[in-house]
Amino acid sequence: MITRRGMLAGMGGAVLVGDLGSSSGNALAAEAPELELFALRQKKALIKQTFRPPNFETPLADLRSEFTANDAFFVRYHLANIPKVDVRTWRLRAGGESASRTHEWRLDDLRRDFEKVSVAAINQCSGNRRGLFTPRVPGVQWQYGAMGNAIWTGVRLRDVLQKVGVRPDALEVVFDGADAALLGGTPDFVKSLPIERALDENTLIAFEMNGHPLPHWNGAPARLVVPGWTATYWVKHLTEIRIVPKAYEGFWMQKAYRVPTGVFPGAVFKSQEGMETTPITEMLVNSLITSHESGARLTRGQRAELSGWAWDNGAGIAKVEISQDGGRVWRGAMLGRDLGRFAWRGFTLPIDTTQGGPITVAVRATSRNGTQQPEKLTPNPSGYHHNIIQTLQLEVT
Ligand SMILES: Nc1nc2c(c(=O)[nH]1)N[C@H]1C(S)=C(S)[C@@H](COP(=O)(O)O)O[C@H]1N2
Ligand SMILES: [Mo]
């Protein structure tokens, strides 16, 4: 077991395999949740949330690079049984009531039939940071690492849909992956998108991530990539696409991944909207400090720099501001290079270390879509859209 304290002290190294349930006492446990590292096959040690279904988040140290390494990328599943898909027998089928015909592709056919395209985009779980909600909400208690930034390469979903013909009555497109429900268990993970978002040129069927074949745990051999929208729509191990004239009524559209209607900004999924709840859609403007963790000590008079990432729904980051007095004075940070509008944007700003004592630093990003990270959380029963201003307590000595 590697505890949070061990990680903070930079002692992470040994990875315990087995002994999954137990946790040992530790002095910091009262302040910070204990984090256990575990390495899945073809992954480095990630923070274990649950083993079945596999839910593993990326440690902060692995979120420092522009693109999150494939072996460090977070893993999220709803079903306990994740089949290993054999690319030789794998087929992608497209059709549906609002398609003119059906068609089936092998991976090689997809590569041959369509233009290969890439997009840099953030994949962030709707429930990223759920573990920071107070009061606590049920669900995987994610900290900061249910997200990552990668270059996704594949073919446009639009091109595939046009190959089977999109009829005028098409309303939604439904996506199913190779993972399936067990009898009496959690319903099969099936998602739908509005036809317009499905036809958007940025929506891809990706088979590569950062220039390599998709890792098994991130959806091999092909997954949906919906830049700007939360990762719940990014169906992994994609096997079936159906163009339909009606709102898809599955559990994962009508019962889960919903937020109160009219409360959050972002695209509205009209055909799925109800009086009380509506599907979560686009990511909200957000930021993550990667240079420091709360409790870090800085040396008085020594140069220190705060840095991290800011992102939104693809509108683009307008500015990032940093306060080091608990939110009274805000200074504009330097923005890093533009990796693409669906990727995250780096920010940096020196921290003033001329005076000793505790300091509270805070980071606030503003999107070109006119929204800014809020101070207060908007409570919602499933613990989605945690994007409040992040603050750290640092000590200058
Ligand atoms: N087939 C399948 N695809 C899925 C899911 C799933 O349970 N099964 N979970 C979705 C959710 S909620 C998230 S957050 C992302 C996580 O992507 P990752 O595991 O590649 O990080 O996958 C999405 N695609
Ligand atoms: Mo998710």
CSV table of C-alpha atoms and ligand atoms in Angstrom, one decimal:
chain,number,residue,atom,x,y,z
A,1,MET,CA,0.0,0.0,0.0
A,2,ILE,CA,1.3,3.4,-0.9
A,3,THR,CA,-0.4,6.1,1.1
A,4,ARG,CA,-0.9,9.7,0.1
A,5,ARG,CA,1.8,10.7,2.6
A,6,GLY,CA,4.2,8.3,0.8
A,7,MET,CA,3.4,9.9,-2.5
A,8,LEU,CA,3.8,13.4,-1.2
A,9,ALA,CA,7.2,12.5,0.2
A,10,GLY,CA,8.1,11.2,-3.2
A,11,MET,CA,8.5,7.6,-2.0
A,12,GLY,CA,6.2,6.1,-4.5
A,13,GLY,CA,7.9,3.1,-6.1
A,14,ALA,CA,6.8,-0.2,-4.8
A,15,VAL,CA,3.4,-1.2,-6.0
A,16,LEU,CA,1.4,-3.7,-4.1
A,17,VAL,CA,-0.5,-6.2,-6.1
A,18,GLY,CA,-3.2,-8.0,-4.1
A,19,ASP,CA,-4.4,-6.9,-0.6
A,20,LEU,CA,-6.9,-4.7,-2.4
A,21,GLY,CA,-9.3,-4.0,0.3
A,22,SER,CA,-7.3,-3.2,3.4
A,23,SER,CA,-6.0,0.1,4.4
A,24,SER,CA,-3.6,0.9,7.1
A,25,GLY,CA,-3.9,3.8,9.5
A,26,ASN,CA,-1.8,6.9,8.9
A,27,ALA,CA,-1.5,10.3,10.5
A,28,LEU,CA,-2.6,12.2,7.4
A,29,ALA,CA,-5.7,10.1,6.9
A,30,ALA,CA,-7.9,12.5,8.7
A,31,GLU,CA,-6.9,15.4,6.5
A,32,ALA,CA,-6.5,13.7,3.1
A,33,PRO,CA,-8.0,10.5,1.7
A,34,GLU,CA,-5.5,7.6,1.5
A,35,LEU,CA,-4.6,6.8,-2.0
A,36,GLU,CA,-3.6,3.4,-3.1
A,37,LEU,CA,-1.6,2.7,-6.3
A,38,PHE,CA,-2.1,-0.3,-8.5
A,39,ALA,CA,-0.8,-1.2,-11.9
A,40,LEU,CA,-3.2,-2.7,-14.4
A,41,ARG,CA,-1.6,-4.7,-17.3
A,42,GLN,CA,0.0,-2.2,-19.7
A,43,LYS,CA,-0.5,0.7,-17.2
A,44,LYS,CA,1.8,2.2,-14.7
A,45,ALA,CA,0.7,2.5,-11.1
A,46,LEU,CA,-2.4,4.6,-11.0
A,47,ILE,CA,-4.6,5.6,-8.1
A,48,LYS,CA,-7.1,2.8,-7.5
A,49,GLN,CA,-10.7,3.7,-6.9
A,50,THR,CA,-12.4,0.4,-7.5
A,51,PHE,CA,-11.1,-2.8,-8.9
A,52,ARG,CA,-14.4,-4.2,-10.3
A,53,PRO,CA,-15.4,-2.3,-12.3
A,54,PRO,CA,-11.9,-1.0,-13.0
A,55,ASN,CA,-11.7,2.6,-12.0
A,56,PHE,CA,-8.2,4.1,-11.7
A,57,GLU,CA,-7.2,7.7,-11.8
A,58,THR,CA,-4.0,9.5,-12.9
A,59,PRO,CA,-1.7,10.7,-10.2
A,60,LEU,CA,-1.0,14.5,-10.3
A,61,ALA,CA,2.7,13.9,-11.2
A,62,ASP,CA,1.5,12.3,-14.5
A,63,LEU,CA,-0.7,15.2,-15.4
A,64,ARG,CA,2.3,17.6,-15.8
A,65,SER,CA,3.1,16.8,-19.4
A,66,GLU,CA,1.3,18.4,-22.3
A,67,PHE,CA,-0.1,15.1,-23.3
A,68,THR,CA,-1.0,12.4,-20.8
A,69,ALA,CA,1.0,9.2,-21.4
A,70,ASN,CA,-1.1,6.3,-22.6
A,71,ASP,CA,0.2,4.1,-19.7
A,72,ALA,CA,-0.8,6.8,-17.2
A,73,PHE,CA,-4.2,7.7,-18.6
A,74,PHE,CA,-7.2,7.2,-16.3
A,75,VAL,CA,-9.5,4.2,-16.6
A,76,ARG,CA,-13.2,4.3,-16.0
A,77,TYR,CA,-15.8,1.5,-16.5
A,78,HIS,CA,-19.3,0.9,-15.3
A,79,LEU,CA,-19.5,-2.9,-15.8
A,80,ALA,CA,-17.3,-5.4,-14.0
A,81,ASN,CA,-16.7,-7.6,-17.0
A,82,ILE,CA,-14.5,-6.0,-19.6
A,83,PRO,CA,-13.8,-8.4,-22.5
A,84,LYS,CA,-10.5,-8.2,-24.3
A,85,VAL,CA,-11.4,-7.4,-27.8
A,86,ASP,CA,-9.6,-9.4,-30.5
A,87,VAL,CA,-9.0,-7.0,-33.4
A,88,ARG,CA,-9.1,-9.9,-35.9
A,89,THR,CA,-12.7,-10.7,-35.1
A,90,TRP,CA,-13.8,-7.2,-34.1
A,91,ARG,CA,-16.3,-5.6,-36.4
A,92,LEU,CA,-17.9,-2.1,-36.3
A,93,ARG,CA,-21.5,-2.2,-37.5
A,94,ALA,CA,-23.5,0.9,-38.5
A,95,GLY,CA,-27.1,1.1,-39.4
A,96,GLY,CA,-30.4,1.9,-37.6
A,97,GLU,CA,-33.9,2.9,-38.5
A,98,SER,CA,-32.8,6.3,-39.8
A,99,ALA,CA,-29.9,4.9,-41.9
A,100,SER,CA,-30.4,4.0,-45.6
A,101,ARG,CA,-28.4,0.8,-45.3
A,102,THR,CA,-26.2,-1.1,-42.9
A,103,HIS,CA,-22.5,-1.7,-43.2
A,104,GLU,CA,-19.7,-3.5,-41.3
A,105,TRP,CA,-16.0,-2.7,-41.1
A,106,ARG,CA,-12.9,-4.3,-39.8
A,107,LEU,CA,-10.3,-2.0,-38.5
A,108,ASP,CA,-8.3,-2.2,-41.7
A,109,ASP,CA,-11.4,-1.3,-43.7
A,110,LEU,CA,-11.9,1.8,-41.6
A,111,ARG,CA,-8.3,2.8,-42.2
A,112,ARG,CA,-8.7,2.2,-45.9
A,113,ASP,CA,-12.2,3.7,-46.5
A,114,PHE,CA,-11.9,7.0,-44.7
A,115,GLU,CA,-9.6,10.0,-44.3
A,116,LYS,CA,-7.4,9.7,-41.2
A,117,VAL,CA,-7.7,12.7,-38.9
A,118,SER,CA,-6.4,13.7,-35.5
A,119,VAL,CA,-7.6,16.0,-32.7
A,120,ALA,CA,-6.0,17.0,-29.4
A,121,ALA,CA,-8.7,16.8,-26.8
A,122,ILE,CA,-9.3,16.4,-23.1
A,123,ASN,CA,-11.1,13.3,-22.0
A,124,GLN,CA,-12.7,14.2,-18.6
A,125,CYS,CA,-15.1,12.1,-16.6
A,126,SER,CA,-18.3,14.0,-15.6
A,127,GLY,CA,-17.6,13.0,-12.1
A,128,ASN,CA,-14.0,14.1,-11.9
A,129,ARG,CA,-13.4,15.6,-8.4
A,130,ARG,CA,-16.6,14.1,-7.1
A,131,GLY,CA,-14.6,13.1,-4.0
A,132,LEU,CA,-14.3,16.8,-3.2
A,133,PHE,CA,-18.0,17.4,-2.9
A,134,THR,CA,-19.3,18.3,0.6
A,135,PRO,CA,-21.6,16.9,1.6
A,136,ARG,CA,-20.4,13.7,0.1
A,137,VAL,CA,-22.3,12.3,-2.9
A,138,PRO,CA,-22.4,8.6,-3.8
A,139,GLY,CA,-20.3,7.3,-6.7
A,140,VAL,CA,-16.6,6.9,-7.4
A,141,GLN,CA,-14.8,9.3,-5.1
A,142,TRP,CA,-12.5,10.7,-7.8
A,143,GLN,CA,-10.0,13.3,-6.8
A,144,TYR,CA,-8.3,15.4,-9.6
A,145,GLY,CA,-7.2,12.6,-12.0
A,146,ALA,CA,-10.2,11.3,-13.8
A,147,MET,CA,-9.0,13.3,-16.8
A,148,GLY,CA,-6.2,13.5,-19.4
A,149,ASN,CA,-5.2,15.2,-22.6
A,150,ALA,CA,-4.3,13.2,-25.7
A,151,ILE,CA,-4.0,13.3,-29.4
A,152,TRP,CA,-6.7,11.1,-30.8
A,153,THR,CA,-6.4,9.7,-34.3
A,154,GLY,CA,-9.0,7.9,-36.3
A,155,VAL,CA,-11.8,8.7,-38.8
A,156,ARG,CA,-14.7,11.1,-38.7
A,157,LEU,CA,-17.9,9.6,-37.3
A,158,ARG,CA,-19.6,11.8,-39.9
A,159,ASP,CA,-17.9,10.0,-42.8
A,160,VAL,CA,-18.9,6.7,-41.4
A,161,LEU,CA,-22.5,7.8,-40.9
A,162,GLN,CA,-22.7,9.2,-44.5
A,163,LYS,CA,-21.5,5.9,-45.8
A,164,VAL,CA,-24.7,4.2,-44.5
A,165,GLY,CA,-26.8,7.3,-45.3
A,166,VAL,CA,-28.4,9.6,-42.8
A,167,ARG,CA,-32.2,9.9,-43.4
A,168,PRO,CA,-34.0,13.2,-42.8
A,169,ASP,CA,-35.8,11.9,-39.7
A,170,ALA,CA,-32.5,11.1,-37.9
A,171,LEU,CA,-32.6,12.5,-34.4
A,172,GLU,CA,-29.9,10.7,-32.4
A,173,VAL,CA,-27.1,8.3,-32.9
A,174,VAL,CA,-26.7,5.4,-30.5
A,175,PHE,CA,-23.4,3.8,-29.6
A,176,ASP,CA,-22.7,0.4,-28.0
A,177,GLY,CA,-19.3,-1.1,-27.0
A,178,ALA,CA,-18.1,-4.6,-26.5
A,179,ASP,CA,-18.7,-4.6,-22.7
A,180,ALA,CA,-22.1,-6.0,-21.8
A,181,ALA,CA,-24.3,-6.3,-18.8
A,182,LEU,CA,-24.5,-9.5,-16.7
A,183,LEU,CA,-27.9,-10.8,-16.0
A,184,GLY,CA,-29.6,-8.8,-13.3
A,185,GLY,CA,-26.7,-6.5,-13.0
A,186,THR,CA,-25.9,-2.9,-14.2
A,187,PRO,CA,-27.5,-2.2,-17.6
A,188,ASP,CA,-25.4,-2.4,-20.7
A,189,PHE,CA,-23.4,0.8,-21.2
A,190,VAL,CA,-25.1,2.4,-24.3
A,191,LYS,CA,-25.0,6.1,-25.1
A,192,SER,CA,-26.5,8.4,-27.6
A,193,LEU,CA,-25.6,11.8,-29.1
A,194,PRO,CA,-27.8,14.4,-30.9
A,195,ILE,CA,-27.5,13.9,-34.6
A,196,GLU,CA,-25.8,17.4,-35.0
A,197,ARG,CA,-23.0,16.5,-32.6
A,198,ALA,CA,-22.6,13.1,-34.2
A,199,LEU,CA,-22.2,14.9,-37.6
A,200,ASP,CA,-19.7,17.5,-36.2
A,201,GLU,CA,-16.4,17.2,-38.0
A,202,ASN,CA,-14.6,16.9,-34.6
A,203,THR,CA,-16.4,13.8,-33.5
A,204,LEU,CA,-14.2,10.8,-34.2
A,205,ILE,CA,-14.0,7.1,-34.1
A,206,ALA,CA,-10.4,6.9,-32.8
A,207,PHE,CA,-8.1,3.9,-32.9
A,208,GLU,CA,-4.9,5.7,-31.9
A,209,MET,CA,-4.0,7.7,-28.8
A,210,ASN,CA,-0.8,9.8,-28.8
A,211,GLY,CA,0.4,8.0,-31.9
A,212,HIS,CA,-0.1,4.4,-30.6
A,213,PRO,CA,-2.9,2.0,-30.9
A,214,LEU,CA,-5.5,2.6,-28.1
A,215,PRO,CA,-4.6,0.8,-24.9
A,216,HIS,CA,-7.0,-2.0,-24.0
A,217,TRP,CA,-8.2,-0.1,-20.9
A,218,ASN,CA,-8.9,3.0,-23.0
A,219,GLY,CA,-11.1,1.3,-25.5
A,220,ALA,CA,-9.2,-0.8,-28.0
A,221,PRO,CA,-9.5,-1.2,-30.9
A,222,ALA,CA,-11.7,1.9,-31.4
A,223,ARG,CA,-13.6,4.4,-29.3
A,224,LEU,CA,-15.7,7.4,-29.8
A,225,VAL,CA,-14.1,10.8,-29.2
A,226,VAL,CA,-16.4,13.7,-28.6
A,227,PRO,CA,-14.2,16.8,-28.1
A,228,GLY,CA,-15.6,19.3,-25.7
A,229,TRP,CA,-18.2,16.9,-24.2
A,230,THR,CA,-17.6,14.9,-21.0
A,231,ALA,CA,-16.1,11.5,-21.3
A,232,THR,CA,-19.3,9.6,-20.7
A,233,TYR,CA,-20.1,9.9,-24.4
A,234,TRP,CA,-16.7,8.5,-25.4
A,235,VAL,CA,-17.8,4.9,-25.8
A,236,LYS,CA,-15.0,2.4,-25.7
A,237,HIS,CA,-14.5,-0.8,-27.6
A,238,LEU,CA,-17.1,0.5,-30.0
A,239,THR,CA,-19.0,-2.2,-31.9
A,240,GLU,CA,-22.4,-0.7,-33.0
A,241,ILE,CA,-23.7,2.6,-34.3
A,242,ARG,CA,-27.4,3.1,-34.9
A,243,ILE,CA,-29.0,6.2,-36.4
A,244,VAL,CA,-32.4,6.5,-34.9
A,245,PRO,CA,-35.5,8.8,-35.3
A,246,LYS,CA,-36.4,8.8,-31.5
A,247,ALA,CA,-34.8,9.6,-28.2
A,248,TYR,CA,-32.9,6.6,-27.1
A,249,GLU,CA,-34.4,5.3,-23.8
A,250,GLY,CA,-31.5,3.4,-22.2
A,251,PHE,CA,-30.6,3.6,-18.6
A,252,TRP,CA,-27.3,5.5,-19.2
A,253,MET,CA,-29.2,8.3,-21.1
A,254,GLN,CA,-32.4,8.6,-19.1
A,255,LYS,CA,-31.3,7.7,-15.5
A,256,ALA,CA,-27.6,8.4,-15.2
A,257,TYR,CA,-25.3,11.2,-16.3
A,258,ARG,CA,-28.0,13.8,-15.8
A,259,VAL,CA,-28.0,17.2,-14.1
A,260,PRO,CA,-30.8,19.6,-13.0
A,261,THR,CA,-32.4,21.2,-16.1
A,262,GLY,CA,-31.4,24.8,-16.9
A,263,VAL,CA,-28.7,25.1,-14.2
A,264,PHE,CA,-25.4,24.6,-16.0
A,265,PRO,CA,-24.2,26.3,-19.1
A,266,GLY,CA,-23.3,24.4,-22.3
A,267,ALA,CA,-25.0,22.6,-25.2
A,268,VAL,CA,-28.5,21.4,-24.6
A,269,PHE,CA,-29.3,17.8,-25.6
A,270,LYS,CA,-32.9,18.7,-26.6
A,271,SER,CA,-34.3,15.3,-27.4
A,272,GLN,CA,-33.3,14.0,-24.0
A,273,GLU,CA,-34.2,17.0,-21.9
A,274,GLY,CA,-36.8,16.6,-19.2
A,275,MET,CA,-38.6,19.0,-16.9
A,276,GLU,CA,-36.3,18.2,-14.0
A,277,THR,CA,-33.1,16.7,-15.4
A,278,THR,CA,-31.2,16.9,-18.6
A,279,PRO,CA,-28.1,15.0,-19.8
A,280,ILE,CA,-24.7,16.4,-18.9
A,281,THR,CA,-23.1,17.6,-22.1
A,282,GLU,CA,-20.1,19.9,-22.5
A,283,MET,CA,-17.3,20.4,-20.0
A,284,LEU,CA,-17.3,23.5,-17.9
A,285,VAL,CA,-14.4,25.9,-17.7
A,286,ASN,CA,-11.9,24.5,-15.2
A,287,SER,CA,-8.2,24.5,-14.2
A,288,LEU,CA,-5.7,22.3,-12.4
A,289,ILE,CA,-2.6,23.3,-10.6
A,290,THR,CA,0.1,20.7,-11.3
A,291,SER,CA,3.2,22.4,-9.9
A,292,HIS,CA,2.4,22.2,-6.3
A,293,GLU,CA,0.1,20.4,-3.8
A,294,SER,CA,-1.4,21.9,-0.7
A,295,GLY,CA,1.1,21.8,2.2
A,296,ALA,CA,4.1,22.4,-0.1
A,297,ARG,CA,6.9,24.6,1.4
A,298,LEU,CA,8.7,27.3,-0.5
A,299,THR,CA,12.0,28.9,0.4
A,300,ARG,CA,11.8,32.6,1.2
A,301,GLY,CA,13.4,34.7,-1.5
A,302,GLN,CA,13.7,31.8,-3.9
A,303,ARG,CA,12.1,31.8,-7.3
A,304,ALA,CA,8.9,29.7,-7.4
A,305,GLU,CA,6.4,29.4,-10.2
A,306,LEU,CA,2.8,28.2,-10.1
A,307,SER,CA,1.7,26.3,-13.2
A,308,GLY,CA,-1.0,24.0,-14.5
A,309,TRP,CA,-3.7,23.6,-17.1
A,310,ALA,CA,-6.9,25.3,-18.0
A,311,TRP,CA,-9.7,24.0,-20.3
A,312,ASP,CA,-13.3,24.4,-21.3
A,313,ASN,CA,-15.7,23.1,-23.9
A,314,GLY,CA,-13.6,24.0,-26.9
A,315,ALA,CA,-14.4,27.7,-26.9
A,316,GLY,CA,-10.8,28.5,-25.9
A,317,ILE,CA,-9.3,29.8,-22.7
A,318,ALA,CA,-9.5,33.7,-22.6
A,319,LYS,CA,-7.4,34.2,-19.4
A,320,VAL,CA,-6.1,32.5,-16.3
A,321,GLU,CA,-5.7,34.6,-13.1
A,322,ILE,CA,-3.9,33.7,-9.9
A,323,SER,CA,-4.3,35.1,-6.4
A,324,GLN,CA,-1.9,34.6,-3.6
A,325,ASP,CA,-3.9,36.4,-1.0
A,326,GLY,CA,-6.9,34.2,-0.8
A,327,GLY,CA,-8.8,35.8,-3.7
A,328,ARG,CA,-8.6,39.6,-3.2
A,329,VAL,CA,-6.0,40.5,-5.8
A,330,TRP,CA,-5.9,38.6,-9.1
A,331,ARG,CA,-3.0,38.7,-11.5
A,332,GLY,CA,-3.0,37.4,-15.1
A,333,ALA,CA,-0.9,34.3,-15.7
A,334,MET,CA,1.1,33.7,-18.8
A,335,LEU,CA,-0.7,31.2,-21.2
A,336,GLY,CA,1.3,28.4,-22.8
A,337,ARG,CA,1.2,27.3,-26.4
A,338,ASP,CA,-2.1,26.5,-28.0
A,339,LEU,CA,-2.4,22.8,-28.4
A,340,GLY,CA,-5.8,23.1,-30.1
A,341,ARG,CA,-9.1,24.4,-28.8
A,342,PHE,CA,-10.2,21.1,-27.3
A,343,ALA,CA,-6.9,20.5,-25.5
A,344,TRP,CA,-5.9,22.1,-22.3
A,345,ARG,CA,-3.8,25.3,-22.1
A,346,GLY,CA,-0.9,25.7,-19.9
A,347,PHE,CA,-0.5,28.7,-17.5
A,348,THR,CA,2.4,29.9,-15.4
A,349,LEU,CA,3.0,32.8,-12.9
A,350,PRO,CA,5.8,33.4,-10.4
A,351,ILE,CA,4.8,33.2,-6.8
A,352,ASP,CA,6.0,36.1,-4.6
A,353,THR,CA,8.2,34.5,-1.9
A,354,THR,CA,9.6,37.7,-0.4
A,355,GLN,CA,7.7,37.3,2.8
A,356,GLY,CA,7.6,34.4,5.1
A,357,GLY,CA,4.4,32.7,6.3
A,358,PRO,CA,1.4,30.8,5.0
A,359,ILE,CA,-0.1,31.8,1.6
A,360,THR,CA,-3.3,30.8,0.0
A,361,VAL,CA,-3.0,30.6,-3.8
A,362,ALA,CA,-6.0,30.3,-6.0
A,363,VAL,CA,-6.4,29.9,-9.8
A,364,ARG,CA,-9.4,31.0,-11.8
A,365,ALA,CA,-9.8,30.4,-15.6
A,366,THR,CA,-12.1,32.3,-17.9
A,367,SER,CA,-13.4,30.9,-21.2
A,368,ARG,CA,-14.0,32.7,-24.4
A,369,ASN,CA,-17.5,31.4,-24.1
A,370,GLY,CA,-18.0,34.0,-21.3
A,371,THR,CA,-18.0,31.7,-18.3
A,372,GLN,CA,-15.5,31.7,-15.4
A,373,GLN,CA,-14.8,29.2,-12.7
A,374,PRO,CA,-17.1,29.8,-9.7
A,375,GLU,CA,-16.2,30.1,-6.1
A,376,LYS,CA,-19.1,28.0,-5.0
A,377,LEU,CA,-20.1,24.5,-6.1
A,378,THR,CA,-23.5,24.0,-7.7
A,379,PRO,CA,-24.7,20.9,-5.8
A,380,ASN,CA,-26.2,18.2,-7.9
A,381,PRO,CA,-27.1,14.6,-6.8
A,382,SER,CA,-24.5,12.8,-8.9
A,383,GLY,CA,-21.6,15.0,-8.2
A,384,TYR,CA,-20.8,16.2,-11.7
A,385,HIS,CA,-19.2,19.4,-13.0
A,386,HIS,CA,-16.9,20.1,-10.1
A,387,ASN,CA,-15.1,23.2,-11.4
A,388,ILE,CA,-14.8,25.6,-8.5
A,389,ILE,CA,-11.7,27.7,-8.1
A,390,GLN,CA,-8.9,25.5,-6.7
A,391,THR,CA,-7.0,26.9,-3.7
A,392,LEU,CA,-3.8,25.6,-2.2
A,393,GLN,CA,-2.2,26.4,1.2
A,394,LEU,CA,1.6,26.9,0.8
A,395,GLU,CA,4.1,27.8,3.4
A,396,VAL,CA,7.0,30.2,2.7
A,397,THR,CA,9.9,29.6,5.2
B,1,LIG,N1,-17.7,0.7,-23.4
B,1,LIG,C1,-17.6,1.7,-22.4
B,1,LIG,N2,-17.2,2.9,-22.8
B,1,LIG,C2,-17.1,3.9,-21.8
B,1,LIG,C3,-17.5,3.6,-20.5
B,1,LIG,C4,-17.9,2.3,-20.1
B,1,LIG,O1,-18.2,2.0,-19.0
B,1,LIG,N3,-17.9,1.4,-21.1
B,1,LIG,N4,-17.4,4.7,-19.6
B,1,LIG,C5,-17.4,6.1,-20.1
B,1,LIG,C6,-17.0,7.0,-19.1
B,1,LIG,S1,-18.2,7.5,-18.0
B,1,LIG,C7,-15.8,7.6,-19.1
B,1,LIG,S2,-15.4,8.8,-17.9
B,1,LIG,C8,-14.8,7.3,-20.1
B,1,LIG,C9,-13.4,7.1,-19.5
B,1,LIG,O2,-12.5,6.9,-20.6
B,1,LIG,P1,-11.1,6.2,-20.2
B,1,LIG,O3,-11.4,5.0,-19.4
B,1,LIG,O4,-10.5,5.9,-21.5
B,1,LIG,O5,-10.3,7.2,-19.4
B,1,LIG,O6,-15.2,6.2,-20.9
B,1,LIG,C10,-16.5,6.2,-21.3
B,1,LIG,N5,-16.7,5.1,-22.2
B,2,MO,MO,-17.4,9.2,-16.6
